Short mmCIF file of C-alpha atoms in Angstrom, two decimals:
data_model
loop_
_atom_site.label_atom_id
_atom_site.label_comp_id
_atom_site.label_asym_id
_atom_site.label_seq_id
_atom_site.Cartn_x
_atom_site.Cartn_y
_atom_site.Cartn_z
CA ASP A 1373 -19.27 19.71 164.86
CA ALA A 1374 -20.65 23.05 163.86
CA LYS A 1375 -17.78 25.07 162.25
CA THR A 1376 -20.12 28.40 163.49
CA THR A 1377 -20.15 29.91 166.58
CA GLN A 1378 -23.29 32.22 166.96
CA PRO A 1379 -24.40 34.06 170.31
CA PRO A 1380 -26.77 32.02 172.17
CA SER A 1381 -29.87 34.51 172.21
CA MET A 1382 -30.49 38.04 170.88
CA ASP A 1383 -33.53 40.67 171.34
CA CYS A 1384 -34.80 43.00 169.12
CA ALA A 1385 -37.38 45.82 169.77
CA GLU A 1386 -40.22 45.27 166.88
CA GLY A 1387 -40.48 47.89 163.93
CA ARG A 1388 -36.28 47.69 164.70
CA ALA A 1389 -33.05 45.68 162.35
CA ALA A 1390 -32.09 42.22 164.05
CA ASN A 1391 -28.51 42.12 163.50
CA LEU A 1392 -27.68 38.36 164.23
CA PRO A 1393 -23.58 37.68 163.94
CA CYS A 1394 -21.94 34.23 163.20
CA ASN A 1395 -18.32 33.74 163.65
CA HIS A 1396 -16.86 30.96 160.96
CA SER A 1397 -12.97 31.29 161.47
CA THR A 1398 -12.41 27.82 159.52
CA ILE A 1399 -14.83 28.60 156.38
CA SER A 1400 -12.67 27.06 153.25
CA GLY A 1401 -12.94 29.00 149.85
CA ASN A 1402 -15.62 26.71 148.83
CA GLU A 1403 -17.52 26.95 151.28
CA TYR A 1404 -21.24 29.12 151.29
CA VAL A 1405 -22.80 30.18 154.44
CA TYR A 1406 -26.62 29.43 154.81
CA TRP A 1407 -28.58 30.56 157.43
CA TYR A 1408 -32.25 28.91 158.51
CA ARG A 1409 -34.70 29.89 161.16
CA GLN A 1410 -36.85 27.18 162.95
CA ILE A 1411 -39.96 29.16 164.29
CA HIS A 1412 -41.26 26.73 167.72
CA SER A 1413 -41.76 23.39 167.47
CA GLN A 1414 -41.81 23.87 163.18
CA GLY A 1415 -38.99 22.71 160.37
CA PRO A 1416 -36.41 24.97 159.31
CA GLN A 1417 -37.01 27.86 156.97
CA TYR A 1418 -34.50 28.34 155.16
CA ILE A 1419 -33.65 32.32 154.77
CA ILE A 1420 -30.26 32.70 152.89
CA HIS A 1421 -27.35 31.58 151.63
CA GLY A 1422 -24.33 33.46 150.68
CA LEU A 1423 -20.71 32.10 149.36
CA LYS A 1424 -18.54 36.07 149.33
CA ASN A 1425 -20.79 38.45 147.85
CA ASN A 1426 -22.95 40.91 150.05
CA GLU A 1427 -26.61 38.94 149.15
CA THR A 1428 -30.23 40.37 149.52
CA ASN A 1429 -33.73 38.69 149.34
CA GLU A 1430 -37.51 39.51 150.41
CA MET A 1431 -36.55 38.13 153.49
CA ALA A 1432 -33.62 39.28 154.65
CA SER A 1433 -29.89 40.49 153.64
CA LEU A 1434 -26.72 38.57 154.29
CA ILE A 1435 -23.92 40.49 154.82
CA ILE A 1436 -19.83 38.30 154.54
CA THR A 1437 -16.37 39.79 155.64
CA GLU A 1438 -14.17 40.16 152.64
CA ASP A 1439 -11.67 37.63 154.82
CA ARG A 1440 -15.11 35.29 154.86
CA LYS A 1441 -14.72 34.36 158.68
CA SER A 1442 -18.21 36.52 159.96
CA SER A 1443 -20.51 37.00 158.70
CA THR A 1444 -24.46 38.79 159.92
CA LEU A 1445 -27.88 38.43 158.89
CA ILE A 1446 -29.79 41.14 159.02
CA LEU A 1447 -33.75 41.48 159.14
CA PRO A 1448 -34.82 45.78 158.60
CA HIS A 1449 -37.52 45.86 160.10
CA ALA A 1450 -37.86 43.06 162.47
CA THR A 1451 -42.16 41.25 163.86
CA LEU A 1452 -43.18 39.08 166.54
CA ARG A 1453 -43.31 37.04 163.88
CA ASP A 1454 -39.35 36.59 163.50
CA THR A 1455 -39.11 35.65 166.94
CA ALA A 1456 -36.70 32.32 166.52
CA VAL A 1457 -33.88 30.44 166.52
CA TYR A 1458 -31.75 31.39 164.00
CA TYR A 1459 -29.25 29.05 163.19
CA CYS A 1460 -25.76 30.09 160.69
CA ILE A 1461 -25.16 27.11 159.33
CA VAL A 1462 -21.59 26.23 157.03
CA ARG A 1463 -21.87 23.76 153.79
CA ALA A 1464 -19.81 22.68 150.97
CA TYR A 1465 -20.94 23.34 147.70
CA SER A 1466 -22.61 20.12 146.94
CA GLY A 1467 -25.94 20.10 146.73
CA ASN A 1468 -25.91 16.21 148.92
CA THR A 1469 -24.30 17.95 152.26
CA PRO A 1470 -26.30 17.13 154.57
CA LEU A 1471 -26.30 20.11 157.03
CA VAL A 1472 -24.63 20.50 160.14
CA PHE A 1473 -26.85 22.18 162.96
CA GLY A 1474 -25.04 24.54 166.16
CA LYS A 1475 -27.20 25.50 168.86
CA GLY A 1476 -28.10 28.96 166.55
CA THR A 1477 -29.41 32.06 168.37
CA ARG A 1478 -32.64 32.61 169.94
CA LEU A 1479 -33.73 36.21 168.83
CA SER A 1480 -36.71 37.55 171.17
CA VAL A 1481 -38.61 40.03 169.44
CA ILE A 1482 -40.09 42.74 171.84
CA ALA A 1483 -43.08 44.67 171.51
CA ASP B 1322 -47.97 22.49 146.18
CA GLY B 1323 -45.07 21.20 146.00
CA GLY B 1324 -43.09 20.52 149.46
CA ILE B 1325 -42.46 17.85 152.02
CA THR B 1326 -45.00 15.91 153.96
CA GLN B 1327 -44.48 14.29 157.28
CA SER B 1328 -46.49 12.23 158.84
CA PRO B 1329 -47.85 11.13 162.01
CA LYS B 1330 -47.38 14.80 163.26
CA TYR B 1331 -47.52 13.05 166.67
CA LEU B 1332 -46.35 9.22 167.30
CA PHE B 1333 -46.55 7.27 170.01
CA ARG B 1334 -44.42 4.50 170.88
CA LYS B 1335 -44.68 1.43 173.62
CA GLU B 1336 -41.28 0.35 174.78
CA GLY B 1337 -40.18 -2.27 171.74
CA GLN B 1338 -41.77 -1.29 169.64
CA ASN B 1339 -40.45 -0.08 166.06
CA VAL B 1340 -42.46 2.56 164.47
CA THR B 1341 -42.06 3.42 161.25
CA LEU B 1342 -42.33 7.55 160.49
CA SER B 1343 -42.98 8.56 156.75
CA CYS B 1344 -41.61 11.86 154.81
CA GLU B 1345 -42.53 11.58 150.83
CA GLN B 1346 -41.32 14.98 149.08
CA ASN B 1347 -42.67 15.99 145.51
CA LEU B 1348 -39.89 18.68 144.89
CA ASN B 1349 -38.35 15.56 142.81
CA HIS B 1350 -35.25 16.48 144.85
CA ASP B 1351 -33.18 13.60 144.78
CA ALA B 1352 -31.40 13.37 148.27
CA MET B 1353 -33.63 12.72 151.50
CA TYR B 1354 -32.48 13.10 155.18
CA TRP B 1355 -33.45 12.59 158.51
CA TYR B 1356 -32.59 14.57 161.92
CA ARG B 1357 -33.06 14.10 164.94
CA GLN B 1358 -33.40 17.48 167.72
CA ASP B 1359 -33.61 17.08 171.01
CA PRO B 1360 -35.14 19.72 173.16
CA GLY B 1361 -33.01 22.92 173.46
CA GLN B 1362 -30.42 21.51 170.72
CA GLY B 1363 -29.83 21.67 167.08
CA LEU B 1364 -30.71 18.86 164.49
CA ARG B 1365 -28.33 16.19 164.22
CA LEU B 1366 -28.06 14.09 161.14
CA ILE B 1367 -29.08 10.61 161.42
CA TYR B 1368 -29.31 8.43 158.10
CA TYR B 1369 -28.73 10.28 154.35
CA SER B 1370 -29.46 9.50 150.56
CA GLN B 1371 -28.18 10.54 147.67
CA ILE B 1372 -29.93 8.67 145.17
CA VAL B 1373 -32.67 5.77 145.00
CA ASN B 1374 -31.42 2.53 146.41
CA ASP B 1375 -28.88 3.94 148.37
CA PHE B 1376 -28.15 5.78 151.91
CA GLN B 1377 -25.14 6.82 154.20
CA LYS B 1378 -25.40 6.82 157.64
CA GLY B 1379 -25.02 10.29 158.92
CA ASP B 1380 -23.78 10.55 163.04
CA ILE B 1381 -27.05 9.01 165.39
CA ALA B 1382 -27.46 6.15 162.87
CA GLU B 1383 -28.01 3.37 166.12
CA GLY B 1384 -31.39 1.89 166.26
CA TYR B 1385 -32.98 3.32 163.01
CA SER B 1386 -32.58 2.57 159.82
CA VAL B 1387 -34.08 3.66 156.53
CA SER B 1388 -35.17 2.07 152.54
CA ARG B 1389 -35.00 4.61 149.79
CA GLU B 1390 -37.00 1.89 146.57
CA LYS B 1391 -38.95 5.78 144.77
CA LYS B 1392 -37.04 9.50 144.81
CA GLU B 1393 -40.19 11.06 145.98
CA SER B 1394 -40.02 8.88 149.70
CA PHE B 1395 -37.55 8.34 152.85
CA PRO B 1396 -39.29 6.39 155.20
CA LEU B 1397 -37.52 6.82 158.66
CA THR B 1398 -38.21 3.19 161.48
CA VAL B 1399 -36.78 3.23 164.33
CA THR B 1400 -36.32 0.17 166.12
CA SER B 1401 -36.41 -1.03 169.30
CA ALA B 1402 -32.62 -1.01 169.94
CA GLN B 1403 -33.28 2.82 169.96
CA LYS B 1404 -33.17 2.94 173.78
CA ASN B 1405 -33.86 7.02 174.01
CA PRO B 1406 -36.48 7.76 170.77
CA THR B 1407 -38.33 10.96 172.09
CA ALA B 1408 -37.59 13.28 170.42
CA PHE B 1409 -39.07 15.52 167.29
CA TYR B 1410 -37.91 14.03 163.62
CA LEU B 1411 -37.50 16.43 160.52
CA CYS B 1412 -36.94 15.15 157.38
CA ALA B 1413 -34.98 17.32 154.12
CA SER B 1414 -35.11 17.21 150.80
CA SER B 1415 -32.47 19.17 148.04
CA MET B 1416 -31.25 18.09 144.82
CA GLY B 1417 -28.20 17.04 144.52
CA GLY B 1418 -25.29 17.19 142.30
CA ARG B 1419 -22.88 20.42 142.00
CA SER B 1420 -25.35 22.69 143.73
CA ASN B 1421 -25.54 25.07 146.77
CA GLN B 1422 -29.87 25.04 146.05
CA PRO B 1423 -30.95 24.74 150.32
CA GLN B 1424 -32.09 22.02 152.34
CA HIS B 1425 -36.22 22.27 152.77
CA PHE B 1426 -37.32 20.66 155.86
CA GLY B 1427 -41.37 19.39 155.98
CA ASP B 1428 -42.82 19.97 159.42
CA GLY B 1429 -41.56 17.15 161.23
CA THR B 1430 -43.10 14.48 163.63
CA ARG B 1431 -42.79 14.64 167.22
CA LEU B 1432 -41.93 10.86 168.95
CA SER B 1433 -42.46 9.71 172.54
CA ILE B 1434 -42.75 6.68 174.66
CA LEU B 1435 -45.85 6.11 176.16
#
């Protein structure tokens, strides 16, 4: 079973920041938080991952709370192309560990 | 370009027929994975392989088989024993060893029953 809890859906106005929450209260010390998104009928796309520090790349920012029990993915300026299902996944420190997907959050960016 | 190629994009199967889905990667990744996705659901793990000539069952392996004879290739066979094969199938790969690098996915194969 997935070790994360996400809201089933969210809306965001185009051009505004989209903040997607994720709870992972049972996360272990050696587990990373990964975010992927899946646009309809495509394979999941990797967005970002982190262990305990906040991370930022060209796509998004990841904010992890100090106790590591929750995190937030931030898309700073959402566009219509960001409409997708976003998955938050907790994964142990190993390149070979399969991902365990929940149902994710369906983000709708509205013009 | 480096990436994961799944073929075909769409596949139709007759009742009682086995079909094989192709997955090829040129990323020099050690590990490869197969997932199944049903409408409105997340991905579920079918099989994965950490090295050539070795693979492990995932959560829903019944009715499926795989092989890993080459590092670049990880074909999935959907056998006639899989009674509900209609789904979206996704292949992924990742670096091996002690790495936190992410998995990368192909664009999927959509399988339907005729």
